[in-house]
XYZ file of C-alpha atoms in Angstrom:
251
model
C 37.754 -8.555 4.247
C 35.545 -5.965 2.674
C 35.805 -7.220 -0.888
C 37.841 -9.236 -3.345
C 41.556 -8.623 -3.587
C 43.109 -8.450 -7.020
C 45.817 -11.078 -6.769
C 49.166 -9.738 -7.961
C 51.885 -12.079 -6.743
C 54.874 -9.840 -7.452
C 56.969 -8.998 -4.397
C 58.963 -5.776 -4.017
C 62.014 -5.143 -1.850
C 62.543 -1.627 -0.484
C 66.061 -1.179 0.926
C 65.980 1.386 3.712
C 68.022 4.519 4.218
C 67.277 5.972 7.674
C 68.766 9.438 8.170
C 69.729 11.084 11.472
C 71.927 14.168 11.806
C 72.726 13.976 8.102
C 73.997 10.388 8.253
C 72.548 7.048 7.195
C 71.955 5.063 10.396
C 70.198 1.992 11.754
C 68.367 1.743 15.078
C 67.567 -1.162 17.384
C 63.811 -1.486 18.021
C 63.395 2.071 16.781
C 64.931 3.573 19.906
C 66.635 6.966 19.820
C 70.228 6.635 20.971
C 70.787 3.191 19.416
C 72.041 4.560 16.094
C 74.849 2.886 14.172
C 76.138 5.180 11.413
C 76.643 3.971 7.839
C 77.829 7.193 6.187
C 76.397 9.384 3.440
C 72.664 8.818 2.766
C 72.976 9.599 -0.947
C 75.797 7.086 -1.365
C 73.759 4.470 0.489
C 70.723 5.079 -1.709
C 72.780 5.082 -4.913
C 74.350 1.778 -3.870
C 70.887 0.202 -3.616
C 69.958 1.682 -6.983
C 73.085 0.221 -8.599
C 72.300 -3.148 -7.028
C 68.950 -3.275 -8.803
C 66.448 -1.785 -6.341
C 63.249 -0.426 -7.848
C 62.342 1.392 -4.619
C 64.191 3.015 -1.721
C 62.544 3.553 1.674
C 63.914 6.890 2.912
C 63.287 7.937 6.518
C 63.940 11.236 8.304
C 64.497 9.950 11.843
C 65.099 13.422 13.285
C 61.694 14.546 12.025
C 60.087 11.332 13.298
C 61.515 11.933 16.776
C 60.616 15.638 16.675
C 64.220 16.749 17.128
C 64.912 18.465 13.811
C 64.733 17.781 10.100
C 66.839 16.518 7.202
C 64.282 17.789 4.691
C 66.681 19.498 2.284
C 69.106 16.579 2.341
C 66.322 14.081 1.650
C 64.943 16.204 -1.188
C 68.433 16.186 -2.714
C 68.629 12.396 -2.404
C 65.240 11.935 -4.082
C 66.244 14.287 -6.904
C 69.426 12.330 -7.637
C 67.849 8.870 -7.695
C 66.308 7.210 -10.731
C 64.257 4.775 -8.648
C 60.994 5.332 -6.809
C 61.177 6.592 -3.237
C 58.883 6.027 -0.273
C 59.472 8.935 2.132
C 58.741 8.716 5.852
C 59.295 10.624 9.067
C 57.588 13.610 10.668
C 54.758 14.037 8.152
C 52.049 15.347 10.458
C 50.250 18.256 8.802
C 49.490 19.808 5.423
C 52.774 21.733 5.298
C 55.015 18.739 5.999
C 52.947 16.545 3.670
C 53.180 19.027 0.814
C 56.928 19.462 1.385
C 57.434 15.695 1.303
C 55.396 15.226 -1.870
C 57.194 18.170 -3.486
C 60.487 16.257 -3.329
C 59.232 14.105 -6.186
C 58.965 10.966 -4.091
C 56.482 8.375 -5.302
C 54.664 8.170 -1.974
C 54.873 9.172 1.660
C 54.237 7.263 4.855
C 52.107 8.705 7.628
C 52.892 7.483 11.117
C 51.995 9.276 14.331
C 49.568 11.662 12.625
C 47.396 8.779 11.459
C 46.891 7.913 15.136
C 46.835 11.317 16.835
C 45.039 13.342 14.155
C 42.587 10.872 12.639
C 40.355 13.429 10.919
C 43.329 14.907 9.073
C 44.741 11.483 8.212
C 41.408 10.191 6.937
C 41.101 13.217 4.660
C 44.657 12.824 3.377
C 44.376 9.122 2.526
C 41.118 9.800 0.699
C 42.528 12.781 -1.199
C 45.965 11.471 -2.195
C 45.205 7.797 -2.839
C 48.256 5.775 -3.830
C 50.653 8.571 -2.893
C 50.008 8.004 0.812
C 50.638 4.872 2.881
C 50.126 4.515 6.625
C 52.728 2.973 8.887
C 51.310 0.701 11.571
C 53.977 0.094 14.214
C 52.731 -2.713 16.431
C 53.546 -3.781 19.977
C 51.974 -7.077 20.998
C 51.190 -6.839 24.721
C 48.946 -8.411 27.322
C 46.433 -5.728 26.342
C 46.477 -6.910 22.722
C 47.886 -5.450 19.503
C 48.771 -1.850 20.404
C 50.117 0.791 18.043
C 53.229 2.819 18.888
C 53.404 6.545 18.117
C 55.878 9.444 18.400
C 59.001 7.520 17.544
C 57.498 4.486 19.321
C 57.413 6.312 22.685
C 53.627 6.562 23.202
C 50.588 4.317 22.794
C 48.557 4.939 19.652
C 45.544 2.739 20.214
C 44.281 -0.666 19.138
C 45.659 -1.945 15.829
C 42.414 -3.492 14.603
C 40.282 -0.456 15.441
C 42.699 1.877 13.643
C 42.953 -0.474 10.644
C 39.167 -0.587 10.318
C 38.954 3.211 10.538
C 41.625 3.762 7.904
C 40.108 1.159 5.601
C 36.777 2.957 5.837
C 38.553 6.218 4.918
C 40.030 4.579 1.816
C 43.664 3.995 2.823
C 45.446 2.386 -0.127
C 48.480 0.813 1.550
C 49.925 -0.105 4.960
C 53.497 -0.560 6.179
C 53.411 -2.943 9.150
C 56.228 -3.219 11.696
C 56.477 -5.420 14.776
C 58.393 -2.962 16.964
C 59.982 -5.767 18.994
C 61.572 -7.153 15.820
C 62.867 -3.973 14.213
C 66.650 -3.830 13.893
C 67.083 -7.090 15.831
C 67.719 -9.515 12.945
C 65.402 -12.020 14.678
C 63.089 -12.708 11.747
C 59.798 -11.043 10.775
C 56.485 -11.600 12.549
C 54.826 -13.603 9.792
C 51.713 -14.364 11.852
C 51.056 -10.655 12.432
C 51.504 -9.841 8.751
C 49.219 -12.671 7.700
C 46.508 -11.478 10.090
C 46.741 -7.850 8.910
C 46.485 -9.027 5.296
C 43.389 -11.052 6.187
C 41.658 -7.951 7.592
C 42.219 -5.506 4.728
C 42.038 -5.514 0.951
C 44.770 -2.869 0.748
C 48.299 -4.106 0.001
C 50.644 -4.480 2.970
C 54.409 -3.942 3.153
C 56.389 -5.761 5.835
C 59.010 -3.997 7.920
C 61.335 -5.157 10.664
C 63.217 -8.285 11.644
C 64.436 -9.581 8.285
C 67.741 -11.361 8.888
C 68.217 -13.687 5.908
C 67.229 -14.366 2.329
C 65.112 -17.227 3.697
C 63.068 -14.676 5.667
C 62.353 -12.779 2.452
C 61.392 -15.944 0.597
C 58.979 -16.785 3.419
C 57.452 -13.302 3.218
C 57.185 -13.480 -0.564
C 54.957 -16.545 -0.184
C 52.347 -14.194 1.327
C 52.184 -12.133 -1.869
C 48.962 -13.845 -2.882
C 47.465 -12.871 0.492
C 48.214 -9.197 -0.120
C 51.768 -8.793 1.181
C 53.191 -6.546 -1.523
C 56.801 -6.289 -0.389
C 59.272 -5.847 2.418
C 61.492 -3.075 3.672
C 65.015 -4.370 4.294
C 67.520 -2.499 6.431
C 69.926 -3.790 9.008
C 70.485 -7.199 7.399
C 71.768 -5.499 4.254
C 73.995 -3.082 6.164
C 75.327 -5.913 8.337
C 76.280 -7.902 5.236
C 73.991 -10.877 5.959
C 73.218 -10.951 2.236
C 73.464 -8.627 -0.754
C 70.532 -6.856 -2.335
C 71.308 -8.721 -5.565
C 70.948 -12.048 -3.735
C 67.703 -10.942 -2.127
C 66.176 -9.702 -5.377
C 67.083 -12.938 -7.156
C 65.517 -15.020 -4.384
C 62.101 -13.335 -4.469
C 61.721 -12.974 -8.231
C-alpha cells in the first residue's frame, strides 16, 4: 500500500436497481439475455429507501451494453429519491459523464472507459475526486486476474496493472466484482476483495455473489481493511433476506 489508510469501520449496503428497457431487472453473470424483470425501477428504488437504505446503486444496463439508454428514466428516479445514488452504465466520455452527474447523483461509476480510454479516465478521476468510482470487473483465469469490459464481453487487461495505474492517477474508490459470482447467489469472493484492499488505500465496495446475511457479515469484517460496503441485488429480489435484516446485521 502506498500510505496509511484512515480506518473507518462503518459498512454501507447499496441495494441495486439494474434497468433494461425501462424495467428493473437482474442478470446472471452479467450476461445480456439473462434478464429477470422486477417491474418499475422507481418503485424498486423507493422500496429500498423505505426499508432504510442510505444509498441505491442504479445501473443503466442498456447503456452499458451499448444498445440504448434509459437516461431520462434514471434521472427521474434520482430526482425522486431522498437517498444518495451511485449511477453506473455507459459513462464513457465527457458528454455521458456530465449527463450522469447532472442527474444529481452522488457519484458515478466508470467501467469500460477506465480500461479502453485510460488517459480520459485518469483525468476524470483526478478532476472529480469522490464523485467518480471505477468498477473493476474481474475474471480469474489461467492467465491471472483479468478485467472484463464492454458488458463483460471483452478483455480489459490485468487487474493489478490497471489498479496501480488508477491509484497513481488518484482514483478515490473502486467497485470490485468477481464476474463468475455475479447474480449466482454463490457467495462473494472474499479472497479477491481482501487482496484488492491490500493493494490500494482507496476504499473498496464489493459487488456480486451475496446470497445471505452471513455473507454480508463476513464482508463487513473487512471494513477495517478498507472494504467500505457491498452492493446487494439478486438476493434481495429473490427474498433470501430483507434489506432491514441486512442493515441490522452489519450495523
